Coordinates of C-alpha atoms and ligand atoms in Angstrom, one line a residue:
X337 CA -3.9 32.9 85.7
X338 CA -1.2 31.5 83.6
X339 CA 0.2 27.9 84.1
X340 CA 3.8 26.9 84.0
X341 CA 4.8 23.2 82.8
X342 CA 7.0 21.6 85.6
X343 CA 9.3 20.1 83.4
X344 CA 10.2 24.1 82.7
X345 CA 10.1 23.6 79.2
X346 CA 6.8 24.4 77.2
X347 CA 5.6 27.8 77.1
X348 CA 2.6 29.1 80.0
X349 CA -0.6 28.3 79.0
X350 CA -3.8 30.0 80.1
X351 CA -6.6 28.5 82.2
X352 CA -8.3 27.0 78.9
X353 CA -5.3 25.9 77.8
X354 CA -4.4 24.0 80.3
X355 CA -7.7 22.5 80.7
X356 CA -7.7 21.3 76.9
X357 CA -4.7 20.3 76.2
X358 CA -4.6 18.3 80.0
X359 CA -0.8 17.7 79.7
X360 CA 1.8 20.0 79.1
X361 CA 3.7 19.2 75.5
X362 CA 6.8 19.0 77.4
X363 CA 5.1 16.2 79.2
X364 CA 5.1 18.4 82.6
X365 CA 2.2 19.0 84.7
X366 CA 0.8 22.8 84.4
X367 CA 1.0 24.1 87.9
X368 CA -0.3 27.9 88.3
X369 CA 2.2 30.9 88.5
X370 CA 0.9 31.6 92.1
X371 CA -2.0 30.7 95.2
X372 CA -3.4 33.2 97.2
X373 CA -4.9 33.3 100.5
X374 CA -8.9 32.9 100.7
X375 CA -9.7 36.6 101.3
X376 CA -10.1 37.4 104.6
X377 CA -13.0 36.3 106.3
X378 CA -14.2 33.4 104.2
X379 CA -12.9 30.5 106.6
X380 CA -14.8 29.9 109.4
X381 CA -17.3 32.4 109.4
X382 CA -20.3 30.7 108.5
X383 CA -20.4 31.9 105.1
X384 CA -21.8 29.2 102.6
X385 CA -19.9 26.3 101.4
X386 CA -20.4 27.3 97.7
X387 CA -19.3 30.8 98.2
X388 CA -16.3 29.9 100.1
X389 CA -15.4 27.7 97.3
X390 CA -15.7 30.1 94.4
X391 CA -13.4 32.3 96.4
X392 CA -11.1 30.0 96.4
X393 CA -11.2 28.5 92.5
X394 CA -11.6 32.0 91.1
X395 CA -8.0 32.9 91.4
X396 CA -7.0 29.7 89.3
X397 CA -9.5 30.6 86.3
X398 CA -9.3 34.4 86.8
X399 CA -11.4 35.9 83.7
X400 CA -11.7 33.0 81.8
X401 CA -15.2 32.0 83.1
X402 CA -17.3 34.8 84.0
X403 CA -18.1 35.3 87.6
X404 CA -21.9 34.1 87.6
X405 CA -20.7 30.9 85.5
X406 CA -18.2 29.8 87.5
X407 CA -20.6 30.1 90.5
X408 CA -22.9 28.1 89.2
X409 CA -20.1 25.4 88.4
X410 CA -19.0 26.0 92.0
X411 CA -22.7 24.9 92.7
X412 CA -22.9 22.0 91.0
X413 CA -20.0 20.8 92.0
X414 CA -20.3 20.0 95.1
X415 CA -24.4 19.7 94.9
X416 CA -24.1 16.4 97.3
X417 CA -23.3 16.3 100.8
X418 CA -19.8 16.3 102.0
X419 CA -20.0 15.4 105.7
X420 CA -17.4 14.9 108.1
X421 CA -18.3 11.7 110.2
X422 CA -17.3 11.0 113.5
X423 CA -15.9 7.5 113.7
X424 CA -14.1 7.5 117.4
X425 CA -12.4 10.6 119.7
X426 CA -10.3 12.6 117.5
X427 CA -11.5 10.3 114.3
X428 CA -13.4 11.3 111.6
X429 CA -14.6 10.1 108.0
X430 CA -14.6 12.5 105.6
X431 CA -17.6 10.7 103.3
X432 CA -16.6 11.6 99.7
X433 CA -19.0 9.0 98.3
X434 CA -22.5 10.8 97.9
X435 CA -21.9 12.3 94.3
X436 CA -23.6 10.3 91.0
X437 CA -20.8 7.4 91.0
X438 CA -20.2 7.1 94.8
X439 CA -16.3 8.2 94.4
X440 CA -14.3 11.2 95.8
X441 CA -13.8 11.6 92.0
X442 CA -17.1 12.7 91.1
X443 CA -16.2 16.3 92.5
X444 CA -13.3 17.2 90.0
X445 CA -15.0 15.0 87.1
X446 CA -17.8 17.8 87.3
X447 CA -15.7 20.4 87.9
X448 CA -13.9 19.7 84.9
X449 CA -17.0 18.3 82.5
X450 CA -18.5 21.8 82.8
X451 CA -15.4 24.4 82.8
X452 CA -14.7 22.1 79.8
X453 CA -18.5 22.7 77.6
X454 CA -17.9 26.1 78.8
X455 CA -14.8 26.2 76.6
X456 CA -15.7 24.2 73.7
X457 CA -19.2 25.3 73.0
X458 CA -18.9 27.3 70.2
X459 CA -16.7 25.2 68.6
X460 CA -16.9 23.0 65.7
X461 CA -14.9 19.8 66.0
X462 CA -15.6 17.2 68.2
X463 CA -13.5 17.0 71.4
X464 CA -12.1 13.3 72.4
X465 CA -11.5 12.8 76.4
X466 CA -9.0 10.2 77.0
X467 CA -9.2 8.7 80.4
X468 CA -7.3 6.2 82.0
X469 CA -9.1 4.8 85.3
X470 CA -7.9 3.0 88.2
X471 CA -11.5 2.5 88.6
X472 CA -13.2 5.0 89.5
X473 CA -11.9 7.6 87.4
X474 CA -13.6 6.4 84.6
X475 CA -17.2 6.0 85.5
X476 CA -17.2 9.6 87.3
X477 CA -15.7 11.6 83.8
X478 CA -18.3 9.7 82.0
X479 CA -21.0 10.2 84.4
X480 CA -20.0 14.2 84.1
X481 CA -19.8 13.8 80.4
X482 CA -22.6 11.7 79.5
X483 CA -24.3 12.8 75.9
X484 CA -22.5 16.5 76.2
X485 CA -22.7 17.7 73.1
X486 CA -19.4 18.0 71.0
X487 CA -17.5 15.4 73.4
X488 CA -16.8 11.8 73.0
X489 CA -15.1 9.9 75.8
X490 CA -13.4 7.6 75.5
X491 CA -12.3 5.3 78.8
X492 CA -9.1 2.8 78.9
X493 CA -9.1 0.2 82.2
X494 CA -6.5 -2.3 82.7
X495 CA -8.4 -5.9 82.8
X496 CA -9.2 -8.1 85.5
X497 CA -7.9 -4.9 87.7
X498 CA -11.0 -3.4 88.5
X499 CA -14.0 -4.3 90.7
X500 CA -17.0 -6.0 89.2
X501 CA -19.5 -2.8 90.2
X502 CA -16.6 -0.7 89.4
X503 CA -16.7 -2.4 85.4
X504 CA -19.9 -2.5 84.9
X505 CA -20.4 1.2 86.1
X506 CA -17.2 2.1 82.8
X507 CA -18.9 -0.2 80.2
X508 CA -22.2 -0.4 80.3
X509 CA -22.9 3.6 79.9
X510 CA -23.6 4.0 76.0
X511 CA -24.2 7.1 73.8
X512 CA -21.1 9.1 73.4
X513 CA -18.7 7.0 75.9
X514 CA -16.6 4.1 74.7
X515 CA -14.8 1.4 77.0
X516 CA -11.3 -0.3 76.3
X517 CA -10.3 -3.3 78.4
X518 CA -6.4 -3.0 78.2
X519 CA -4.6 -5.9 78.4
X520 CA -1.8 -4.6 81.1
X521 CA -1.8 -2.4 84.3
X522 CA -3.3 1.1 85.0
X523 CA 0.1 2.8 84.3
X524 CA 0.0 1.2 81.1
X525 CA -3.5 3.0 80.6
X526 CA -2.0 6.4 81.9
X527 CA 1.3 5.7 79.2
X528 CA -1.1 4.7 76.7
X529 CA -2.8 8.1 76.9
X530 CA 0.3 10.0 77.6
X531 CA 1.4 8.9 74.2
X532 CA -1.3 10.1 72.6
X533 CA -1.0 13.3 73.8
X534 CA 2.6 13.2 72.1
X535 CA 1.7 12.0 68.7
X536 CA 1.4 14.2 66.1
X537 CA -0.5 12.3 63.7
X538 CA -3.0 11.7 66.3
X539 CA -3.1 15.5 67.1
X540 CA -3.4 16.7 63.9
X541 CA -6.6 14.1 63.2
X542 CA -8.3 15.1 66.4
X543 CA -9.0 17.1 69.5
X544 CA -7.7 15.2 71.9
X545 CA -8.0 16.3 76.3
X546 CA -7.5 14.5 79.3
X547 CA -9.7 13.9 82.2
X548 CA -7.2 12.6 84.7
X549 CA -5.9 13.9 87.7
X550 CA -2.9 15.6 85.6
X551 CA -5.4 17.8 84.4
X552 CA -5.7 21.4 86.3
X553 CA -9.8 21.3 86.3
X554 CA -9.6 17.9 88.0
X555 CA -7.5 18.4 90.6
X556 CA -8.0 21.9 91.6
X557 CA -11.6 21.6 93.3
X558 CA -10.6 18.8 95.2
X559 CA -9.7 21.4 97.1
X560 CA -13.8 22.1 98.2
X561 CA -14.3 19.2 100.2
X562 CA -10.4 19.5 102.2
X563 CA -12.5 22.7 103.0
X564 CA -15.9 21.4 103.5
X565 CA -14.2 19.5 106.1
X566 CA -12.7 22.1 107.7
X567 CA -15.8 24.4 108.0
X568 CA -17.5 21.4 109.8
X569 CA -15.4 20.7 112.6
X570 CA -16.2 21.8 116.0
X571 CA -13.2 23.1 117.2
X572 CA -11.1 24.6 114.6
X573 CA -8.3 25.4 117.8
X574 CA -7.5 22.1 118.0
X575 CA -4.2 20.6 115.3
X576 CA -5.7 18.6 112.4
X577 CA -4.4 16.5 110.2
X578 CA -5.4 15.0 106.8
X579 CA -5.2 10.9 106.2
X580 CA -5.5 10.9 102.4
X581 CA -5.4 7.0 100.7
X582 CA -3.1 7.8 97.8
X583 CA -2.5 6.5 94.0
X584 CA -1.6 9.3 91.8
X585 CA -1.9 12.4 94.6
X586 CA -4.2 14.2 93.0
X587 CA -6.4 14.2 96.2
X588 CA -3.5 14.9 98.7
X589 CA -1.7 17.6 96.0
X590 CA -5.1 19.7 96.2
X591 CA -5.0 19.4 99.7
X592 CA -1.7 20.9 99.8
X593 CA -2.9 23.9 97.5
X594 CA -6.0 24.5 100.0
X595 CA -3.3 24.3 103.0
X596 CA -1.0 27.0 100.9
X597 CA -4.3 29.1 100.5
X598 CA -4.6 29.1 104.2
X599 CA -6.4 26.5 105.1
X600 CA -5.1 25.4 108.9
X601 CA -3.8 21.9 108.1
X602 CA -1.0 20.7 110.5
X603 CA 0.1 17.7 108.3
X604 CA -1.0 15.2 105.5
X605 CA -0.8 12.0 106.0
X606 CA -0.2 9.8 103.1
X607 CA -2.0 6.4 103.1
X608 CA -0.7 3.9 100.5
X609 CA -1.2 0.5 99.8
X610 CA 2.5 -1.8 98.7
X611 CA 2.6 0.2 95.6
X612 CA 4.9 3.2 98.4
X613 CA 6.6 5.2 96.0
X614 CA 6.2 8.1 98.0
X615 CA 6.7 6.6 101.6
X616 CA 10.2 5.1 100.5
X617 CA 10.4 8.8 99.0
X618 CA 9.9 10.2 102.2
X619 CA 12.1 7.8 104.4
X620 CA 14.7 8.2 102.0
X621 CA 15.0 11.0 99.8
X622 CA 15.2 9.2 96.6
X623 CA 12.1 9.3 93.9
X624 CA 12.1 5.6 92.5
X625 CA 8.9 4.7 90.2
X626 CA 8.4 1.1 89.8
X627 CA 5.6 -1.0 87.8
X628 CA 2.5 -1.0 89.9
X629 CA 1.4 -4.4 91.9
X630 CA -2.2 -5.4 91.8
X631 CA -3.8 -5.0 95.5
X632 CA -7.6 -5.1 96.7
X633 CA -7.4 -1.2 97.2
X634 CA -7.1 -1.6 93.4
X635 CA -7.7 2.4 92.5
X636 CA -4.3 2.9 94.0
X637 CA -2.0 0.3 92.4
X638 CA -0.3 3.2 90.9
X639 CA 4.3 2.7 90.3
X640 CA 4.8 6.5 89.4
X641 CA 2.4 9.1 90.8
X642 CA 1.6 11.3 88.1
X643 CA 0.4 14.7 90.6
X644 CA 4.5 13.9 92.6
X645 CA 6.2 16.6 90.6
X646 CA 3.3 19.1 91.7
X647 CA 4.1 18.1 95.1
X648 CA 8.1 18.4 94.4
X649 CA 7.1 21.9 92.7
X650 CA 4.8 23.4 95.6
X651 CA 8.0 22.3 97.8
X652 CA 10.6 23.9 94.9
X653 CA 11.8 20.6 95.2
X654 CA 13.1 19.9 98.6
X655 CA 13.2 17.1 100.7
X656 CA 13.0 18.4 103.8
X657 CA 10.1 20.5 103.1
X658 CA 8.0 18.0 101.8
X659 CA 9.0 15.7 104.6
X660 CA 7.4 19.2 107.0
X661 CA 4.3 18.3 105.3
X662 CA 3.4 15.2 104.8
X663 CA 4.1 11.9 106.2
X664 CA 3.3 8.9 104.9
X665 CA 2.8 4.8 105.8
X666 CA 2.1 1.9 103.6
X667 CA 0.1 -1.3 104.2
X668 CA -0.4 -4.7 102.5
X669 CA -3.5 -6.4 101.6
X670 CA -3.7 -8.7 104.9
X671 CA -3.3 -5.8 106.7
X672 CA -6.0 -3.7 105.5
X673 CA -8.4 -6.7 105.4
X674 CA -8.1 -6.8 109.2
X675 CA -7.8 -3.1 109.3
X676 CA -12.0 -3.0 107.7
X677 CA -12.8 -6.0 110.6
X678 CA -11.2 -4.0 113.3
X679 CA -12.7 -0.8 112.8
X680 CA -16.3 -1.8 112.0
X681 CA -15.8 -4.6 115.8
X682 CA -14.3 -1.6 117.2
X683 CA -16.6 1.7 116.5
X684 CA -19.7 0.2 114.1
X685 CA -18.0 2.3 111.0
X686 CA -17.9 0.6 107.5
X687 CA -14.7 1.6 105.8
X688 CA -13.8 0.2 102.5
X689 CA -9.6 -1.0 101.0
X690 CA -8.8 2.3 100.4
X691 CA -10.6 4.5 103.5
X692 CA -9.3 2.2 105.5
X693 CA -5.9 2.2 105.1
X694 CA -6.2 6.1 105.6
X695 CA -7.5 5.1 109.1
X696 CA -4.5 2.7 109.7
X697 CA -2.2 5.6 108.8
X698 CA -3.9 8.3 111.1
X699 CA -4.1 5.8 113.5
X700 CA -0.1 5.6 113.4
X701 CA 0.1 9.4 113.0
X702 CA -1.9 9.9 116.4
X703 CA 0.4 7.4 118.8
X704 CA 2.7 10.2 118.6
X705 CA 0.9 13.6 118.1
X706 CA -2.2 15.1 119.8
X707 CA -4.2 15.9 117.0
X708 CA -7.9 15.6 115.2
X709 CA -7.8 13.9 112.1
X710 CA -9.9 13.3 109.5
X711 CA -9.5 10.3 107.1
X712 CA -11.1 10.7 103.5
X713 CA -13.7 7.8 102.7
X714 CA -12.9 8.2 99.0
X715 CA -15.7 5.4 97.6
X716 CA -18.4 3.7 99.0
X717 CA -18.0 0.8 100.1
X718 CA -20.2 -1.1 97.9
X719 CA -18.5 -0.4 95.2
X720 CA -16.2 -3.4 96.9
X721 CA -18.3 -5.2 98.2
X722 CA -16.7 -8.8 97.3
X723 CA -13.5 -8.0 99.8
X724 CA -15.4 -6.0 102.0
X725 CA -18.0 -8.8 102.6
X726 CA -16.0 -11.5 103.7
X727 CA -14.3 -9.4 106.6
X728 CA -17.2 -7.7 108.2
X729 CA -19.5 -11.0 108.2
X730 CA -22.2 -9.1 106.4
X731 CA -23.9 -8.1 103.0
X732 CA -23.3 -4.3 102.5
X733 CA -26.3 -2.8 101.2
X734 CA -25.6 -1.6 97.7
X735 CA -26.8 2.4 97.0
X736 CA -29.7 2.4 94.0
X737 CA -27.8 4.5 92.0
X738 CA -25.2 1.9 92.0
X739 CA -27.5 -1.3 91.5
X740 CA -28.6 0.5 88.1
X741 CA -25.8 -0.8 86.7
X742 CA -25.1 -4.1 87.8
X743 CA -28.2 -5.2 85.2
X744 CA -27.0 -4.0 82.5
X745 CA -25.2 -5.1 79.5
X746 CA -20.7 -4.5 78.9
X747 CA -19.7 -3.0 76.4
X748 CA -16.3 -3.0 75.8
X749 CA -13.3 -3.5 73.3
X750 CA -10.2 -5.4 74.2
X751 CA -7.0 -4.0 73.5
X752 CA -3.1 -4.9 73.8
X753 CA -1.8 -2.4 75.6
X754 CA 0.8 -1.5 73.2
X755 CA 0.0 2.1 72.2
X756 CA -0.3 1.4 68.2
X757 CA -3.4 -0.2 69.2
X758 CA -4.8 2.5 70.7
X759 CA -4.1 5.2 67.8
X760 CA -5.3 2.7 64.7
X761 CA -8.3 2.5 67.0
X762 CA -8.5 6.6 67.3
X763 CA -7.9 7.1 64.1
X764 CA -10.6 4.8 62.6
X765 CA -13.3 6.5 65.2
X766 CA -12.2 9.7 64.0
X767 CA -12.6 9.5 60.2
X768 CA -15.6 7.9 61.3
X769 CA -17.5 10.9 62.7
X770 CA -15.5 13.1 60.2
Ligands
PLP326 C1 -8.6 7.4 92.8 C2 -8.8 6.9 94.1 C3 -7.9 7.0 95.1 C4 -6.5 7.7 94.9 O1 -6.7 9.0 94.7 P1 -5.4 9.9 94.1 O2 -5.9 11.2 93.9 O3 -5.1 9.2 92.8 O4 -4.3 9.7 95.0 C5 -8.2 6.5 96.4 N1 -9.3 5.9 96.6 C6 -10.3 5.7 95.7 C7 -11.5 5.0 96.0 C8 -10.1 6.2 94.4 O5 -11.0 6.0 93.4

């Protein structure tokens, strides 16, 4: 499979390409030449989830990985449950929270951590992941990462803007994974590592990739659980919809490609928090990126969506067509406060800031259309357990695997957020190991 940049100007890349080099040097996002249908018979059949999977990734990688390889990424993957939870009639939550780091982000952090050794293995220079997190982001790519051989990673968080579980779980993980606390937003993070991507100097000291959701291998098996979903519901007849809490798309984007590959999706439904980008978008036709506002759903304070010109693209860039798939809503912070008191008073579920205001938006969807939908629970909700707490009445039992890291010791080095910081910082590490 070759990859396109959509900004139209850098030449195709292959599937490894893409992977390494994360952005485009155009600064476009690769989007494949083409998606195919699952071959017949896959969907709803009862075949296995991993099976139904590969079928689907293998066109995006073609020969690149050999068949038995990418199985076995396939495999481990998704080697967590994905279920499909009913909340009330015609509401389900799509629990992405069971992987290593209790985030939807754990699937395409594997995904890409392994297509990734797989590339670099017989190679000699050390390979430098930048990742910029909202949050969660972060901990996951390390988590997939952690003491690979021939990777560092190294993680940039805005300050102050990230949960306590949530910075404890990016700083306190050691060996080959470093921490910077930037002083500024999360889209200075994501600008911070764009740059470096652009600089030459930089480039030319050191391997650099990207783990976020611009690259290919992160947000193409997001796909699985869209699917995972799909293969669980009862009755397949009946219209469903998708209520996908939103920052930079990368969740709702694959669920697009999975819907293009056949996957029997009436609608997405976009849920964001006031950072609305894309619901003004959609209500008006205009594309108008603005610094991002802190909010308790805090891994979606995103002003300029990064995976929006792969949903322009998959659209060839009209309007209307968009506006056929997806809807979206926004909400405030009051209003998804009340949105996790309601639904736990009203059905017994826990939701968390950013599930929940998928649930709000569904919830909107369905006063007009006779549908099943299912929301996606993107973290759990431990991992906010400090405005999740105070609404429900309750302590929310936090997971083991998350506790682990509440003990332990930060690590982490602040920085301005002026990108000059970051490369005198790159460059030192690098002549370091050297
Ligand atoms: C990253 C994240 C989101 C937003 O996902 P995008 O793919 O960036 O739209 C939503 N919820 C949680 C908990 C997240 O970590």
């Amino acid at each position: 499979m070759k990859y396109f940049s959509t900004n139209h100007k850098s030449e195709k890349a292959s599937f490894k390409d893409a992977v390494i080099k994360g952005l485009a040097p155009d600064r476009g996002l690769y989007f494949p030449e083409s998606i195919s249908p699952i071959p017949n018979g896959f969907l709803d059949n009862g075949k296995e989830l991993t099976e139904i999977c590969y079928q689907y990734i293998k066109q995006f990688v073609g020969d690149e990985i050999p068949p038995d390889v990418l199985r076995k990424i396939t495999a481990e993957t998704i080697n967590f449950p994905l279920p499909i939870v009913p909340i009330e009639k015609e509401v389900y939550s799509l629990e992405l929270w069971h992987g290593p780091t209790c985030a939807f982000k754990d699937v395409g952090a594997r995904f890409l951590a392994r297509c990734l050794s797989y590339f670099i293995q017989d190679q000699k220079e050390t390979v430098t992941i930048l990742v910029a997190t909202s949050g969660d982001t972060g901990s996951a790519v390390a988590n997939g990462f952690f003491n690979v051989p021939g990777i560092n990673v190294v993680i940039l968080y805005p300050k102050g803007k990230v949960s306590k579980i949530q910075e404890q779980q990016l700083t306190t993980i050691g060996g080959n994974i470093s921490a910077l606390e930037i002083d500024g937003t999360f889209d200075d993070c994501q600008d911070m590592v764009k740059s470096a991507f652009n600089d030459k100097e930089l480039n030319a000291a050191m391997k650099l990739s990207s783990a976020n959701s611009i690259n290919v291998a992160r947000f193409l098996p997001q796909a699985f659980y869209f699917i995972a979903a799909y293969e669980q519901l009862e009755n397949k007849k009946k219209d469903l919809v998708f209520a996908v809490p939103s920052g930079n798309f990368g969740n709702l984007t694959a669920g697009m490609f999975a819907q293009k590959a056949g996957l029997p999706v009436s609608k997405f439904i976009a849920g964001t928090n006031v950072n609305d980008i894309v619901p003004k978008y959609l209500a008006k036709g205009v594309y108008e990126p603005k610094p991002s506002i802190s909010t308790i759903s805090n891994a979606m304070d995103i002003g300029d969506p990064s995976n929006f010109a792969r949903i322009i693209e998959l659209h060839n860039g009209n309007w209307e067509s968009v506006k056929n798939t997806l809807v979206g809503y926004s909400y405030n912070d009051e209003q998804t406060r009340q949105s996790m008191k309601k639904v736990i008073e009203s059905t017994g579920y826990l939701t968390e800031p950013h599930g929940t205001i998928a649930y709000m938006a569904l919830k909107e969807y369905q006063k007009n259309h006779d549908c099943q939908g299912i929301i996606l629970e993107t973290a759990h909700p431990a991992k906010f357990h400090d405005v999740v707490e105070p609404e429900i009445g309750r302590k929310v039992e936090i997971p083991e695997r998350l506790k682990e890291y509440l003990h332990r010791e930060k690590d982490a080095l602040l920085m301005s957020n002026k990108f000059e910081s970051l490369k005198t910082y790159l460059l030192e590490e690098s002549s370091k190991t050297a």
